[in-house]
Amino acid sequence: MLKDGILVFIGGGIGAAVRELLMLGVANLPGGFPMPIFIANMAAALLIGILSALTITGGLIGSGGKLLLTTGIMGGLSTFSSFIWGTHQMLANPPEQATAIVYLELSMVAGFLFVELGLRLGGRLRSEGNATKV
């Protein structure tokens, strides 16, 4: 159990560091659209789909790898609280309200589609056996 917690802790730190690099390196779009958070969340959605497909019973990633990669890294990379807070701030600013609605809807739809795409890609990797168990 302690080992599991350490794996999540290490992965979470890695994911949060990657997210912070995105925050520092990617600018918001005109109108206040929070592009760094959007990219982080969409990347995490795609990758968690891939990784989840690879962890299906008897998959290519074991339980320790799943904790490190999906719960840890993807959990640290994606950020629901920043997503909601950014949307709230845009909704509170009348010139950015339309952007907020687009951001909210696009994040939900694109996030779902990226998870689906990730599941399909991961399923292909799993069936081809191109990876070794982590």
Tab-separated table of C-alpha atoms in Angstrom:
chain	number	residue	atom	x	y	z
A	1	MET	CA	0.000	0.000	0.000
A	2	LEU	CA	2.829	2.425	0.798
A	3	LYS	CA	4.455	1.529	-2.525
A	4	ASP	CA	1.207	2.410	-4.321
A	5	GLY	CA	1.082	5.801	-2.613
A	6	ILE	CA	4.698	6.501	-3.535
A	7	LEU	CA	4.014	5.656	-7.184
A	8	VAL	CA	1.066	8.076	-7.268
A	9	PHE	CA	3.134	10.734	-5.454
A	10	ILE	CA	6.015	10.491	-7.943
A	11	GLY	CA	3.693	10.423	-10.957
A	12	GLY	CA	1.652	13.351	-9.648
A	13	GLY	CA	4.814	15.410	-9.269
A	14	ILE	CA	5.876	14.635	-12.826
A	15	GLY	CA	2.446	15.481	-14.234
A	16	ALA	CA	2.190	18.728	-12.269
A	17	ALA	CA	5.668	19.767	-13.438
A	18	VAL	CA	4.719	19.142	-17.073
A	19	ARG	CA	1.515	21.132	-16.580
A	20	GLU	CA	3.484	24.040	-15.093
A	21	LEU	CA	5.855	24.002	-18.077
A	22	LEU	CA	2.809	24.298	-20.326
A	23	MET	CA	1.528	27.188	-18.217
A	24	LEU	CA	4.862	28.969	-18.603
A	25	GLY	CA	5.410	28.160	-22.270
A	26	VAL	CA	1.976	28.491	-23.882
A	27	ALA	CA	0.066	31.764	-23.967
A	28	ASN	CA	-3.667	32.199	-23.633
A	29	LEU	CA	-5.472	32.918	-26.869
A	30	PRO	CA	-7.019	36.315	-27.535
A	31	GLY	CA	-10.299	36.675	-25.683
A	32	GLY	CA	-8.867	34.928	-22.645
A	33	PHE	CA	-9.142	31.318	-23.884
A	34	PRO	CA	-6.839	29.394	-21.459
A	35	MET	CA	-4.868	27.415	-24.032
A	36	PRO	CA	-2.276	25.932	-21.604
A	37	ILE	CA	-4.968	24.318	-19.424
A	38	PHE	CA	-6.872	23.183	-22.500
A	39	ILE	CA	-3.742	21.522	-23.942
A	40	ALA	CA	-2.889	19.887	-20.595
A	41	ASN	CA	-6.397	18.509	-20.180
A	42	MET	CA	-6.696	17.267	-23.772
A	43	ALA	CA	-3.250	15.620	-23.659
A	44	ALA	CA	-4.190	13.941	-20.382
A	45	ALA	CA	-7.532	12.796	-21.845
A	46	LEU	CA	-5.829	11.227	-24.858
A	47	LEU	CA	-3.089	9.600	-22.801
A	48	ILE	CA	-5.416	8.278	-20.111
A	49	GLY	CA	-7.480	6.661	-22.871
A	50	ILE	CA	-4.387	4.988	-24.307
A	51	LEU	CA	-3.101	3.929	-20.898
A	52	SER	CA	-6.503	2.656	-19.777
A	53	ALA	CA	-6.749	0.455	-22.867
A	54	LEU	CA	-3.305	-0.922	-22.054
A	55	THR	CA	-4.333	-1.806	-18.481
A	56	ILE	CA	-7.392	-3.897	-19.322
A	57	THR	CA	-7.188	-7.290	-17.579
A	58	GLY	CA	-4.075	-9.046	-18.768
A	59	GLY	CA	-2.965	-5.846	-20.471
A	60	LEU	CA	0.469	-4.486	-21.138
A	61	ILE	CA	0.611	-2.254	-18.056
A	62	GLY	CA	0.422	-3.740	-14.581
A	63	SER	CA	-1.198	-2.218	-11.497
A	64	GLY	CA	1.960	-0.342	-10.446
A	65	GLY	CA	2.359	1.151	-13.906
A	66	LYS	CA	-1.308	2.140	-13.912
A	67	LEU	CA	-0.948	3.961	-10.594
A	68	LEU	CA	2.200	5.773	-11.711
A	69	LEU	CA	0.981	6.690	-15.189
A	70	THR	CA	-2.786	7.187	-15.028
A	71	THR	CA	-3.502	8.154	-11.434
A	72	GLY	CA	-0.177	9.921	-10.906
A	73	ILE	CA	1.090	11.549	-14.086
A	74	MET	CA	-2.254	12.068	-15.847
A	75	GLY	CA	-3.851	13.196	-12.582
A	76	GLY	CA	-1.060	15.734	-12.090
A	77	LEU	CA	-1.125	16.873	-15.714
A	78	SER	CA	-4.867	17.400	-15.967
A	79	THR	CA	-6.494	19.966	-13.766
A	80	PHE	CA	-10.211	20.122	-13.157
A	81	SER	CA	-9.893	22.885	-10.581
A	82	SER	CA	-7.970	25.189	-12.938
A	83	PHE	CA	-10.444	24.382	-15.713
A	84	ILE	CA	-13.398	25.375	-13.534
A	85	TRP	CA	-11.656	28.403	-12.017
A	86	GLY	CA	-10.617	29.713	-15.441
A	87	THR	CA	-14.166	29.284	-16.716
A	88	HIS	CA	-15.517	31.085	-13.648
A	89	GLN	CA	-13.128	34.011	-14.157
A	90	MET	CA	-14.104	34.349	-17.820
A	91	LEU	CA	-17.828	34.181	-17.001
A	92	ALA	CA	-17.353	36.977	-14.447
A	93	ASN	CA	-15.830	39.211	-17.155
A	94	PRO	CA	-18.561	40.210	-19.659
A	95	PRO	CA	-16.222	40.547	-22.689
A	96	GLU	CA	-14.995	36.956	-22.092
A	97	GLN	CA	-18.343	35.272	-21.450
A	98	ALA	CA	-18.723	33.932	-24.983
A	99	THR	CA	-15.165	32.579	-24.814
A	100	ALA	CA	-16.013	30.920	-21.492
A	101	ILE	CA	-18.980	29.105	-22.992
A	102	VAL	CA	-16.935	27.953	-25.999
A	103	TYR	CA	-14.113	26.841	-23.676
A	104	LEU	CA	-16.485	24.907	-21.444
A	105	GLU	CA	-18.267	23.140	-24.301
A	106	LEU	CA	-15.115	22.511	-26.333
A	107	SER	CA	-13.307	21.095	-23.303
A	108	MET	CA	-16.107	18.652	-22.546
A	109	VAL	CA	-16.664	17.465	-26.120
A	110	ALA	CA	-12.999	17.381	-27.145
A	111	GLY	CA	-12.000	15.724	-23.856
A	112	PHE	CA	-14.513	12.942	-24.429
A	113	LEU	CA	-13.359	12.503	-28.031
A	114	PHE	CA	-9.701	12.405	-26.987
A	115	VAL	CA	-10.425	9.682	-24.402
A	116	GLU	CA	-12.272	7.688	-27.068
A	117	LEU	CA	-9.405	8.153	-29.519
A	118	GLY	CA	-6.930	7.117	-26.830
A	119	LEU	CA	-8.918	3.978	-26.036
A	120	ARG	CA	-8.898	3.016	-29.715
A	121	LEU	CA	-5.170	3.714	-30.112
A	122	GLY	CA	-4.376	1.862	-26.903
A	123	GLY	CA	-6.541	-1.052	-28.018
A	124	ARG	CA	-4.539	-1.278	-31.226
A	125	LEU	CA	-1.255	-1.200	-29.322
A	126	ARG	CA	-2.549	-3.858	-26.961
A	127	SER	CA	-3.710	-6.171	-29.736
A	128	GLU	CA	-0.489	-5.737	-31.673
A	129	GLY	CA	1.591	-6.380	-28.557
A	130	ASN	CA	4.036	-3.618	-29.470
A	131	ALA	CA	4.858	-2.846	-25.850
A	132	THR	CA	6.168	-4.783	-22.904
A	133	LYS	CA	4.446	-4.919	-19.534
A	134	VAL	CA	5.455	-1.974	-17.320
